[in-house]
Amino acid sequence: LKHESNHRRAAKAVRRLRVSTFTGVKALDVRCDVELPARATVRDAKRAIGAKLPGAPPSAVLRLLHGSRALRDADTLGAL
């Protein structure tokens, strides 16, 4: 029972992000998954996502949305 509880806690400590780009040209849009700790910030997520995208765009040009809300760089993933 204690092991299961630790496993659940560990699962919550990691956030899996499914990322889709929207360039306006369907052939250029990309999808990828990124896993980060829940304590990671949106800024950390942008760096990880940028590294997976073609051309490795800098995090300064990436904008992340959750639903219809634009995320701030200082937000933590665990707070979403």
PDB file of N, CA, C and O in Angstrom:
ATOM      1  N   LEU A   1       0.829  -1.199   0.000  1.00  0.00           N
ATOM      2  CA  LEU A   1       0.000   0.000   0.000  1.00  0.00           C
ATOM      3  C   LEU A   1       0.867   1.254   0.000  1.00  0.00           C
ATOM      4  O   LEU A   1       0.598   2.187  -0.726  1.00  0.00           O
ATOM      5  N   LYS A   2       1.925   1.249   0.804  1.00  0.00           N
ATOM      6  CA  LYS A   2       2.813   2.406   0.844  1.00  0.00           C
ATOM      7  C   LYS A   2       3.507   2.604  -0.499  1.00  0.00           C
ATOM      8  O   LYS A   2       3.677   3.715  -0.969  1.00  0.00           O
ATOM      9  N   HIS A   3       3.890   1.504  -1.149  1.00  0.00           N
ATOM     10  CA  HIS A   3       4.550   1.566  -2.455  1.00  0.00           C
ATOM     11  C   HIS A   3       3.626   2.211  -3.494  1.00  0.00           C
ATOM     12  O   HIS A   3       4.060   3.045  -4.280  1.00  0.00           O
ATOM     13  N   GLU A   4       2.354   1.831  -3.494  1.00  0.00           N
ATOM     14  CA  GLU A   4       1.399   2.405  -4.447  1.00  0.00           C
ATOM     15  C   GLU A   4       1.264   3.906  -4.227  1.00  0.00           C
ATOM     16  O   GLU A   4       1.211   4.671  -5.172  1.00  0.00           O
ATOM     17  N   SER A   5       1.215   4.318  -2.990  1.00  0.00           N
ATOM     18  CA  SER A   5       1.079   5.731  -2.681  1.00  0.00           C
ATOM     19  C   SER A   5       2.291   6.513  -3.188  1.00  0.00           C
ATOM     20  O   SER A   5       2.155   7.582  -3.751  1.00  0.00           O
ATOM     21  N   ASN A   6       3.492   5.972  -2.996  1.00  0.00           N
ATOM     22  CA  ASN A   6       4.700   6.619  -3.502  1.00  0.00           C
ATOM     23  C   ASN A   6       4.700   6.664  -5.023  1.00  0.00           C
ATOM     24  O   ASN A   6       5.133   7.635  -5.619  1.00  0.00           O
ATOM     25  N   HIS A   7       4.211   5.605  -5.661  1.00  0.00           N
ATOM     26  CA  HIS A   7       4.146   5.548  -7.123  1.00  0.00           C
ATOM     27  C   HIS A   7       3.197   6.623  -7.652  1.00  0.00           C
ATOM     28  O   HIS A   7       3.494   7.313  -8.615  1.00  0.00           O
ATOM     29  N   ARG A   8       2.044   6.782  -7.014  1.00  0.00           N
ATOM     30  CA  ARG A   8       1.090   7.811  -7.436  1.00  0.00           C
ATOM     31  C   ARG A   8       1.682   9.200  -7.264  1.00  0.00           C
ATOM     32  O   ARG A   8       1.520  10.067  -8.112  1.00  0.00           O
ATOM     33  N   ARG A   9       2.356   9.427  -6.161  1.00  0.00           N
ATOM     34  CA  ARG A   9       2.983  10.713  -5.912  1.00  0.00           C
ATOM     35  C   ARG A   9       4.045  11.002  -6.973  1.00  0.00           C
ATOM     36  O   ARG A   9       4.135  12.107  -7.488  1.00  0.00           O
ATOM     37  N   ALA A  10       4.823   9.993  -7.323  1.00  0.00           N
ATOM     38  CA  ALA A  10       5.859  10.165  -8.343  1.00  0.00           C
ATOM     39  C   ALA A  10       5.225  10.455  -9.694  1.00  0.00           C
ATOM     40  O   ALA A  10       5.732  11.269 -10.467  1.00  0.00           O
ATOM     41  N   ALA A  11       4.100   9.802 -10.003  1.00  0.00           N
ATOM     42  CA  ALA A  11       3.419  10.040 -11.279  1.00  0.00           C
ATOM     43  C   ALA A  11       2.907  11.475 -11.363  1.00  0.00           C
ATOM     44  O   ALA A  11       2.937  12.093 -12.415  1.00  0.00           O
ATOM     45  N   LYS A  12       2.441  12.016 -10.241  1.00  0.00           N
ATOM     46  CA  LYS A  12       1.957  13.392 -10.228  1.00  0.00           C
ATOM     47  C   LYS A  12       3.100  14.397 -10.315  1.00  0.00           C
ATOM     48  O   LYS A  12       2.904  15.536 -10.679  1.00  0.00           O
ATOM     49  N   ALA A  13       4.295  13.963  -9.943  1.00  0.00           N
ATOM     50  CA  ALA A  13       5.445  14.856  -9.946  1.00  0.00           C
ATOM     51  C   ALA A  13       5.976  15.103 -11.362  1.00  0.00           C
ATOM     52  O   ALA A  13       6.786  15.971 -11.565  1.00  0.00           O
ATOM     53  N   VAL A  14       5.502  14.324 -12.326  1.00  0.00           N
ATOM     54  CA  VAL A  14       5.919  14.483 -13.723  1.00  0.00           C
ATOM     55  C   VAL A  14       4.717  14.933 -14.543  1.00  0.00           C
ATOM     56  O   VAL A  14       3.628  14.402 -14.401  1.00  0.00           O
ATOM     57  N   ARG A  15       4.932  15.908 -15.385  1.00  0.00           N
ATOM     58  CA  ARG A  15       3.872  16.392 -16.274  1.00  0.00           C
ATOM     59  C   ARG A  15       4.235  16.049 -17.705  1.00  0.00           C
ATOM     60  O   ARG A  15       5.338  16.313 -18.157  1.00  0.00           O
ATOM     61  N   ARG A  16       3.315  15.446 -18.396  1.00  0.00           N
ATOM     62  CA  ARG A  16       3.496  15.151 -19.817  1.00  0.00           C
ATOM     63  C   ARG A  16       2.737  16.203 -20.607  1.00  0.00           C
ATOM     64  O   ARG A  16       1.541  16.391 -20.416  1.00  0.00           O
ATOM     65  N   LEU A  17       3.458  16.879 -21.470  1.00  0.00           N
ATOM     66  CA  LEU A  17       2.847  17.915 -22.293  1.00  0.00           C
ATOM     67  C   LEU A  17       2.736  17.422 -23.720  1.00  0.00           C
ATOM     68  O   LEU A  17       3.713  16.941 -24.289  1.00  0.00           O
ATOM     69  N   ARG A  18       1.583  17.531 -24.290  1.00  0.00           N
ATOM     70  CA  ARG A  18       1.389  17.239 -25.709  1.00  0.00           C
ATOM     71  C   ARG A  18       1.380  18.577 -26.420  1.00  0.00           C
ATOM     72  O   ARG A  18       0.542  19.419 -26.156  1.00  0.00           O
ATOM     73  N   VAL A  19       2.344  18.765 -27.290  1.00  0.00           N
ATOM     74  CA  VAL A  19       2.560  20.053 -27.939  1.00  0.00           C
ATOM     75  C   VAL A  19       2.171  19.968 -29.401  1.00  0.00           C
ATOM     76  O   VAL A  19       2.550  19.027 -30.098  1.00  0.00           O
ATOM     77  N   SER A  20       1.408  20.943 -29.862  1.00  0.00           N
ATOM     78  CA  SER A  20       1.056  21.069 -31.279  1.00  0.00           C
ATOM     79  C   SER A  20       1.370  22.483 -31.718  1.00  0.00           C
ATOM     80  O   SER A  20       1.018  23.439 -31.025  1.00  0.00           O
ATOM     81  N   THR A  21       2.029  22.609 -32.846  1.00  0.00           N
ATOM     82  CA  THR A  21       2.297  23.943 -33.376  1.00  0.00           C
ATOM     83  C   THR A  21       1.179  24.330 -34.330  1.00  0.00           C
ATOM     84  O   THR A  21       0.536  23.471 -34.929  1.00  0.00           O
ATOM     85  N   PHE A  22       0.945  25.607 -34.445  1.00  0.00           N
ATOM     86  CA  PHE A  22      -0.059  26.133 -35.367  1.00  0.00           C
ATOM     87  C   PHE A  22       0.591  27.239 -36.178  1.00  0.00           C
ATOM     88  O   PHE A  22       0.681  28.379 -35.742  1.00  0.00           O
ATOM     89  N   THR A  23       1.066  26.879 -37.352  1.00  0.00           N
ATOM     90  CA  THR A  23       1.765  27.839 -38.203  1.00  0.00           C
ATOM     91  C   THR A  23       0.844  28.466 -39.237  1.00  0.00           C
ATOM     92  O   THR A  23       1.221  29.426 -39.888  1.00  0.00           O
ATOM     93  N   GLY A  24      -0.323  27.877 -39.415  1.00  0.00           N
ATOM     94  CA  GLY A  24      -1.226  28.333 -40.465  1.00  0.00           C
ATOM     95  C   GLY A  24      -1.091  27.494 -41.723  1.00  0.00           C
ATOM     96  O   GLY A  24      -1.907  27.585 -42.628  1.00  0.00           O
ATOM     97  N   VAL A  25      -0.051  26.667 -41.771  1.00  0.00           N
ATOM     98  CA  VAL A  25       0.161  25.752 -42.903  1.00  0.00           C
ATOM     99  C   VAL A  25       0.214  24.344 -42.318  1.00  0.00           C
ATOM    100  O   VAL A  25       1.180  23.984 -41.630  1.00  0.00           O
ATOM    101  N   LYS A  26      -0.820  23.558 -42.565  1.00  0.00           N
ATOM    102  CA  LYS A  26      -0.951  22.246 -41.941  1.00  0.00           C
ATOM    103  C   LYS A  26       0.272  21.350 -42.172  1.00  0.00           C
ATOM    104  O   LYS A  26       0.699  20.631 -41.279  1.00  0.00           O
ATOM    105  N   ALA A  27       0.869  21.427 -43.333  1.00  0.00           N
ATOM    106  CA  ALA A  27       2.026  20.590 -43.638  1.00  0.00           C
ATOM    107  C   ALA A  27       3.237  20.939 -42.775  1.00  0.00           C
ATOM    108  O   ALA A  27       4.133  20.125 -42.595  1.00  0.00           O
ATOM    109  N   LEU A  28       3.273  22.139 -42.217  1.00  0.00           N
ATOM    110  CA  LEU A  28       4.402  22.565 -41.391  1.00  0.00           C
ATOM    111  C   LEU A  28       4.172  22.376 -39.893  1.00  0.00           C
ATOM    112  O   LEU A  28       5.104  22.513 -39.105  1.00  0.00           O
ATOM    113  N   ASP A  29       2.930  22.077 -39.514  1.00  0.00           N
ATOM    114  CA  ASP A  29       2.631  21.893 -38.096  1.00  0.00           C
ATOM    115  C   ASP A  29       3.277  20.613 -37.572  1.00  0.00           C
ATOM    116  O   ASP A  29       3.384  19.620 -38.277  1.00  0.00           O
ATOM    117  N   VAL A  30       3.714  20.657 -36.320  1.00  0.00           N
ATOM    118  CA  VAL A  30       4.430  19.557 -35.693  1.00  0.00           C
ATOM    119  C   VAL A  30       3.751  19.215 -34.380  1.00  0.00           C
ATOM    120  O   VAL A  30       3.220  20.093 -33.696  1.00  0.00           O
ATOM    121  N   ARG A  31       3.788  17.936 -34.012  1.00  0.00           N
ATOM    122  CA  ARG A  31       3.302  17.494 -32.707  1.00  0.00           C
ATOM    123  C   ARG A  31       4.416  16.731 -32.020  1.00  0.00           C
ATOM    124  O   ARG A  31       5.135  15.966 -32.660  1.00  0.00           O
ATOM    125  N   CYS A  32       4.555  16.958 -30.726  1.00  0.00           N
ATOM    126  CA  CYS A  32       5.547  16.220 -29.945  1.00  0.00           C
ATOM    127  C   CYS A  32       5.090  16.155 -28.489  1.00  0.00           C
ATOM    128  O   CYS A  32       4.218  16.908 -28.073  1.00  0.00           O
ATOM    129  N   ASP A  33       5.671  15.230 -27.751  1.00  0.00           N
ATOM    130  CA  ASP A  33       5.403  15.093 -26.322  1.00  0.00           C
ATOM    131  C   ASP A  33       6.671  15.440 -25.555  1.00  0.00           C
ATOM    132  O   ASP A  33       7.776  15.105 -25.987  1.00  0.00           O
ATOM    133  N   VAL A  34       6.491  16.088 -24.425  1.00  0.00           N
ATOM    134  CA  VAL A  34       7.598  16.462 -23.559  1.00  0.00           C
ATOM    135  C   VAL A  34       7.208  16.110 -22.131  1.00  0.00           C
ATOM    136  O   VAL A  34       6.087  16.392 -21.715  1.00  0.00           O
ATOM    137  N   GLU A  35       8.105  15.471 -21.388  1.00  0.00           N
ATOM    138  CA  GLU A  35       7.875  15.177 -19.977  1.00  0.00           C
ATOM    139  C   GLU A  35       8.830  16.014 -19.135  1.00  0.00           C
ATOM    140  O   GLU A  35      10.026  16.044 -19.399  1.00  0.00           O
ATOM    141  N   LEU A  36       8.257  16.690 -18.143  1.00  0.00           N
ATOM    142  CA  LEU A  36       9.036  17.550 -17.246  1.00  0.00           C
ATOM    143  C   LEU A  36       8.523  17.376 -15.826  1.00  0.00           C
ATOM    144  O   LEU A  36       7.358  17.026 -15.618  1.00  0.00           O
ATOM    145  N   PRO A  37       9.364  17.661 -14.839  1.00  0.00           N
ATOM    146  CA  PRO A  37       8.877  17.607 -13.455  1.00  0.00           C
ATOM    147  C   PRO A  37       7.821  18.682 -13.214  1.00  0.00           C
ATOM    148  O   PRO A  37       7.852  19.745 -13.841  1.00  0.00           O
ATOM    149  N   ALA A  38       6.906  18.422 -12.306  1.00  0.00           N
ATOM    150  CA  ALA A  38       5.830  19.369 -12.004  1.00  0.00           C
ATOM    151  C   ALA A  38       6.375  20.694 -11.486  1.00  0.00           C
ATOM    152  O   ALA A  38       5.746  21.732 -11.652  1.00  0.00           O
ATOM    153  N   ARG A  39       7.555  20.681 -10.891  1.00  0.00           N
ATOM    154  CA  ARG A  39       8.138  21.920 -10.368  1.00  0.00           C
ATOM    155  C   ARG A  39       8.782  22.773 -11.462  1.00  0.00           C
ATOM    156  O   ARG A  39       9.188  23.904 -11.218  1.00  0.00           O
ATOM    157  N   ALA A  40       8.862  22.245 -12.685  1.00  0.00           N
ATOM    158  CA  ALA A  40       9.442  22.995 -13.811  1.00  0.00           C
ATOM    159  C   ALA A  40       8.549  24.189 -14.142  1.00  0.00           C
ATOM    160  O   ALA A  40       7.336  24.157 -13.949  1.00  0.00           O
ATOM    161  N   THR A  41       9.170  25.232 -14.654  1.00  0.00           N
ATOM    162  CA  THR A  41       8.421  26.423 -15.042  1.00  0.00           C
ATOM    163  C   THR A  41       8.052  26.358 -16.519  1.00  0.00           C
ATOM    164  O   THR A  41       8.567  25.520 -17.267  1.00  0.00           O
ATOM    165  N   VAL A  42       7.186  27.244 -16.922  1.00  0.00           N
ATOM    166  CA  VAL A  42       6.825  27.353 -18.332  1.00  0.00           C
ATOM    167  C   VAL A  42       8.069  27.693 -19.145  1.00  0.00           C
ATOM    168  O   VAL A  42       8.255  27.187 -20.248  1.00  0.00           O
ATOM    169  N   ARG A  43       8.959  28.492 -18.600  1.00  0.00           N
ATOM    170  CA  ARG A  43      10.226  28.825 -19.273  1.00  0.00           C
ATOM    171  C   ARG A  43      11.033  27.547 -19.550  1.00  0.00           C
ATOM    172  O   ARG A  43      11.566  27.358 -20.634  1.00  0.00           O
ATOM    173  N   ASP A  44      11.087  26.628 -18.557  1.00  0.00           N
ATOM    174  CA  ASP A  44      11.774  25.344 -18.740  1.00  0.00           C
ATOM    175  C   ASP A  44      11.104  24.522 -19.838  1.00  0.00           C
ATOM    176  O   ASP A  44      11.767  23.891 -20.658  1.00  0.00           O
ATOM    177  N   ALA A  45       9.771  24.542 -19.848  1.00  0.00           N
ATOM    178  CA  ALA A  45       9.021  23.803 -20.863  1.00  0.00           C
ATOM    179  C   ALA A  45       9.309  24.350 -22.254  1.00  0.00           C
ATOM    180  O   ALA A  45       9.488  23.594 -23.206  1.00  0.00           O
ATOM    181  N   LYS A  46       9.379  25.665 -22.378  1.00  0.00           N
ATOM    182  CA  LYS A  46       9.671  26.281 -23.676  1.00  0.00           C
ATOM    183  C   LYS A  46      11.040  25.845 -24.193  1.00  0.00           C
ATOM    184  O   LYS A  46      11.207  25.564 -25.376  1.00  0.00           O
ATOM    185  N   ARG A  47      12.019  25.778 -23.300  1.00  0.00           N
ATOM    186  CA  ARG A  47      13.364  25.339 -23.707  1.00  0.00           C
ATOM    187  C   ARG A  47      13.328  23.897 -24.202  1.00  0.00           C
ATOM    188  O   ARG A  47      13.927  23.571 -25.227  1.00  0.00           O
ATOM    189  N   ALA A  48      12.641  23.027 -23.465  1.00  0.00           N
ATOM    190  CA  ALA A  48      12.558  21.620 -23.844  1.00  0.00           C
ATOM    191  C   ALA A  48      11.794  21.441 -25.160  1.00  0.00           C
ATOM    192  O   ALA A  48      12.181  20.645 -26.012  1.00  0.00           O
ATOM    193  N   ILE A  49      10.730  22.196 -25.327  1.00  0.00           N
ATOM    194  CA  ILE A  49       9.928  22.112 -26.557  1.00  0.00           C
ATOM    195  C   ILE A  49      10.728  22.643 -27.738  1.00  0.00           C
ATOM    196  O   ILE A  49      10.774  22.024 -28.799  1.00  0.00           O
ATOM    197  N   GLY A  50      11.378  23.779 -27.569  1.00  0.00           N
ATOM    198  CA  GLY A  50      12.186  24.365 -28.633  1.00  0.00           C
ATOM    199  C   GLY A  50      13.258  23.409 -29.127  1.00  0.00           C
ATOM    200  O   GLY A  50      13.550  23.347 -30.325  1.00  0.00           O
ATOM    201  N   ALA A  51      13.833  22.637 -28.214  1.00  0.00           N
ATOM    202  CA  ALA A  51      14.869  21.676 -28.593  1.00  0.00           C
ATOM    203  C   ALA A  51      14.321  20.547 -29.464  1.00  0.00           C
ATOM    204  O   ALA A  51      15.060  19.949 -30.242  1.00  0.00           O
ATOM    205  N   LYS A  52      13.022  20.259 -29.345  1.00  0.00           N
ATOM    206  CA  LYS A  52      12.411  19.177 -30.126  1.00  0.00           C
ATOM    207  C   LYS A  52      11.838  19.643 -31.462  1.00  0.00           C
ATOM    208  O   LYS A  52      11.524  18.823 -32.317  1.00  0.00           O
ATOM    209  N   LEU A  53      11.669  20.935 -31.638  1.00  0.00           N
ATOM    210  CA  LEU A  53      11.059  21.446 -32.862  1.00  0.00           C
ATOM    211  C   LEU A  53      12.105  21.657 -33.953  1.00  0.00           C
ATOM    212  O   LEU A  53      13.257  21.986 -33.658  1.00  0.00           O
ATOM    213  N   PRO A  54      11.703  21.496 -35.208  1.00  0.00           N
ATOM    214  CA  PRO A  54      12.636  21.742 -36.313  1.00  0.00           C
ATOM    215  C   PRO A  54      13.167  23.173 -36.261  1.00  0.00           C
ATOM    216  O   PRO A  54      12.418  24.113 -36.022  1.00  0.00           O
ATOM    217  N   GLY A  55      14.456  23.317 -36.435  1.00  0.00           N
ATOM    218  CA  GLY A  55      15.065  24.647 -36.396  1.00  0.00           C
ATOM    219  C   GLY A  55      15.360  25.141 -34.995  1.00  0.00           C
ATOM    220  O   GLY A  55      15.947  26.196 -34.819  1.00  0.00           O
ATOM    221  N   ALA A  56      14.946  24.392 -33.984  1.00  0.00           N
ATOM    222  CA  ALA A  56      15.172  24.730 -32.572  1.00  0.00           C
ATOM    223  C   ALA A  56      14.921  26.212 -32.281  1.00  0.00           C
ATOM    224  O   ALA A  56      15.830  26.956 -31.931  1.00  0.00           O
ATOM    225  N   PRO A  57      13.667  26.660 -32.422  1.00  0.00           N
ATOM    226  CA  PRO A  57      13.381  28.082 -32.167  1.00  0.00           C
ATOM    227  C   PRO A  57      13.689  28.459 -30.724  1.00  0.00           C
ATOM    228  O   PRO A  57      13.499  27.653 -29.819  1.00  0.00           O
ATOM    229  N   PRO A  58      14.177  29.664 -30.489  1.00  0.00           N
ATOM    230  CA  PRO A  58      14.466  30.087 -29.119  1.00  0.00           C
ATOM    231  C   PRO A  58      13.181  30.208 -28.299  1.00  0.00           C
ATOM    232  O   PRO A  58      12.112  30.503 -28.837  1.00  0.00           O
ATOM    233  N   SER A  59      13.308  29.987 -27.008  1.00  0.00           N
ATOM    234  CA  SER A  59      12.120  30.025 -26.144  1.00  0.00           C
ATOM    235  C   SER A  59      11.443  31.385 -26.148  1.00  0.00           C
ATOM    236  O   SER A  59      10.242  31.480 -25.903  1.00  0.00           O
ATOM    237  N   ALA A  60      12.170  32.441 -26.460  1.00  0.00           N
ATOM    238  CA  ALA A  60      11.583  33.787 -26.467  1.00  0.00           C
ATOM    239  C   ALA A  60      10.497  33.946 -27.529  1.00  0.00           C
ATOM    240  O   ALA A  60       9.610  34.790 -27.383  1.00  0.00           O
ATOM    241  N   VAL A  61      10.540  33.146 -28.590  1.00  0.00           N
ATOM    242  CA  VAL A  61       9.538  33.281 -29.651  1.00  0.00           C
ATOM    243  C   VAL A  61       8.385  32.286 -29.494  1.00  0.00           C
ATOM    244  O   VAL A  61       7.426  32.334 -30.262  1.00  0.00           O
ATOM    245  N   LEU A  62       8.469  31.403 -28.512  1.00  0.00           N
ATOM    246  CA  LEU A  62       7.405  30.420 -28.293  1.00  0.00           C
ATOM    247  C   LEU A  62       6.363  30.985 -27.338  1.00  0.00           C
ATOM    248  O   LEU A  62       6.694  31.678 -26.372  1.00  0.00           O
ATOM    249  N   ARG A  63       5.116  30.673 -27.622  1.00  0.00           N
ATOM    250  CA  ARG A  63       4.015  31.072 -26.747  1.00  0.00           C
ATOM    251  C   ARG A  63       3.228  29.813 -26.424  1.00  0.00           C
ATOM    252  O   ARG A  63       2.790  29.095 -27.328  1.00  0.00           O
ATOM    253  N   LEU A  64       3.050  29.525 -25.145  1.00  0.00           N
ATOM    254  CA  LEU A  64       2.321  28.332 -24.724  1.00  0.00           C
ATOM    255  C   LEU A  64       0.941  28.713 -24.227  1.00  0.00           C
ATOM    256  O   LEU A  64       0.782  29.672 -23.475  1.00  0.00           O
ATOM    257  N   LEU A  65      -0.037  27.933 -24.646  1.00  0.00           N
ATOM    258  CA  LEU A  65      -1.423  28.148 -24.236  1.00  0.00           C
ATOM    259  C   LEU A  65      -1.920  26.902 -23.528  1.00  0.00           C
ATOM    260  O   LEU A  65      -1.594  25.781 -23.917  1.00  0.00           O
ATOM    261  N   HIS A  66      -2.728  27.103 -22.504  1.00  0.00           N
ATOM    262  CA  HIS A  66      -3.405  26.003 -21.820  1.00  0.00           C
ATOM    263  C   HIS A  66      -4.879  26.334 -21.890  1.00  0.00           C
ATOM    264  O   HIS A  66      -5.339  27.275 -21.240  1.00  0.00           O
ATOM    265  N   GLY A  67      -5.604  25.600 -22.733  1.00  0.00           N
ATOM    266  CA  GLY A  67      -6.972  26.005 -23.028  1.00  0.00           C
ATOM    267  C   GLY A  67      -6.895  27.283 -23.832  1.00  0.00           C
ATOM    268  O   GLY A  67      -6.220  27.355 -24.838  1.00  0.00           O
ATOM    269  N   SER A  68      -7.509  28.334 -23.363  1.00  0.00           N
ATOM    270  CA  SER A  68      -7.427  29.621 -24.062  1.00  0.00           C
ATOM    271  C   SER A  68      -6.533  30.613 -23.317  1.00  0.00           C
ATOM    272  O   SER A  68      -6.429  31.766 -23.702  1.00  0.00           O
ATOM    273  N   ARG A  69      -5.879  30.149 -22.257  1.00  0.00           N
ATOM    274  CA  ARG A  69      -5.060  31.021 -21.418  1.00  0.00           C
ATOM    275  C   ARG A  69      -3.591  30.982 -21.831  1.00  0.00           C
ATOM    276  O   ARG A  69      -2.994  29.913 -21.934  1.00  0.00           O
ATOM    277  N   ALA A  70      -2.996  32.126 -22.051  1.00  0.00           N
ATOM    278  CA  ALA A  70      -1.556  32.222 -22.335  1.00  0.00           C
ATOM    279  C   ALA A  70      -0.806  32.042 -21.017  1.00  0.00           C
ATOM    280  O   ALA A  70      -1.152  32.645 -20.007  1.00  0.00           O
ATOM    281  N   LEU A  71       0.195  31.173 -21.025  1.00  0.00           N
ATOM    282  CA  LEU A  71       0.957  30.887 -19.814  1.00  0.00           C
ATOM    283  C   LEU A  71       2.134  31.846 -19.676  1.00  0.00           C
ATOM    284  O   LEU A  71       2.776  32.200 -20.659  1.00  0.00           O
ATOM    285  N   ARG A  72       2.411  32.253 -18.444  1.00  0.00           N
ATOM    286  CA  ARG A  72       3.548  33.130 -18.158  1.00  0.00           C
ATOM    287  C   ARG A  72       4.777  32.282 -17.872  1.00  0.00           C
ATOM    288  O   ARG A  72       4.674  31.184 -17.308  1.00  0.00           O
ATOM    289  N   ASP A  73       5.935  32.792 -18.220  1.00  0.00           N
ATOM    290  CA  ASP A  73       7.182  32.037 -18.047  1.00  0.00           C
ATOM    291  C   ASP A  73       7.427  31.590 -16.614  1.00  0.00           C
ATOM    292  O   ASP A  73       8.018  30.537 -16.385  1.00  0.00           O
ATOM    293  N   ALA A  74       6.993  32.342 -15.643  1.00  0.00           N
ATOM    294  CA  ALA A  74       7.247  32.015 -14.239  1.00  0.00           C
ATOM    295  C   ALA A  74       6.273  30.977 -13.666  1.00  0.00           C
ATOM    296  O   ALA A  74       6.505  30.438 -12.586  1.00  0.00           O
ATOM    297  N   ASP A  75       5.178  30.688 -14.372  1.00  0.00           N
ATOM    298  CA  ASP A  75       4.197  29.690 -13.891  1.00  0.00           C
ATOM    299  C   ASP A  75       4.864  28.327 -13.806  1.00  0.00           C
ATOM    300  O   ASP A  75       5.680  27.968 -14.646  1.00  0.00           O
ATOM    301  N   THR A  76       4.487  27.540 -12.789  1.00  0.00           N
ATOM    302  CA  THR A  76       4.992  26.166 -12.708  1.00  0.00           C
ATOM    303  C   THR A  76       3.981  25.222 -13.339  1.00  0.00           C
ATOM    304  O   THR A  76       2.773  25.494 -13.327  1.00  0.00           O
ATOM    305  N   LEU A  77       4.478  24.126 -13.865  1.00  0.00           N
ATOM    306  CA  LEU A  77       3.594  23.164 -14.522  1.00  0.00           C
ATOM    307  C   LEU A  77       2.665  22.501 -13.523  1.00  0.00           C
ATOM    308  O   LEU A  77       1.530  22.157 -13.839  1.00  0.00           O
ATOM    309  N   GLY A  78       3.123  22.329 -12.286  1.00  0.00           N
ATOM    310  CA  GLY A  78       2.286  21.732 -11.252  1.00  0.00           C
ATOM    311  C   GLY A  78       1.075  22.566 -10.904  1.00  0.00           C
ATOM    312  O   GLY A  78       0.083  22.059 -10.409  1.00  0.00           O
ATOM    313  N   ALA A  79       1.138  23.866 -11.180  1.00  0.00           N
ATOM    314  CA  ALA A  79       0.018  24.760 -10.870  1.00  0.00           C
ATOM    315  C   ALA A  79      -1.055  24.750 -11.953  1.00  0.00           C
ATOM    316  O   ALA A  79      -2.121  25.338 -11.768  1.00  0.00           O
ATOM    317  N   LEU A  80      -0.797  24.105 -13.070  1.00  0.00           N
ATOM    318  CA  LEU A  80      -1.768  24.100 -14.162  1.00  0.00           C
ATOM    319  C   LEU A  80      -2.856  23.096 -13.930  1.00  0.00           C
ATOM    320  O   LEU A  80      -2.688  22.080 -13.386  1.00  0.00           O
TER     321      LEU A  80
END
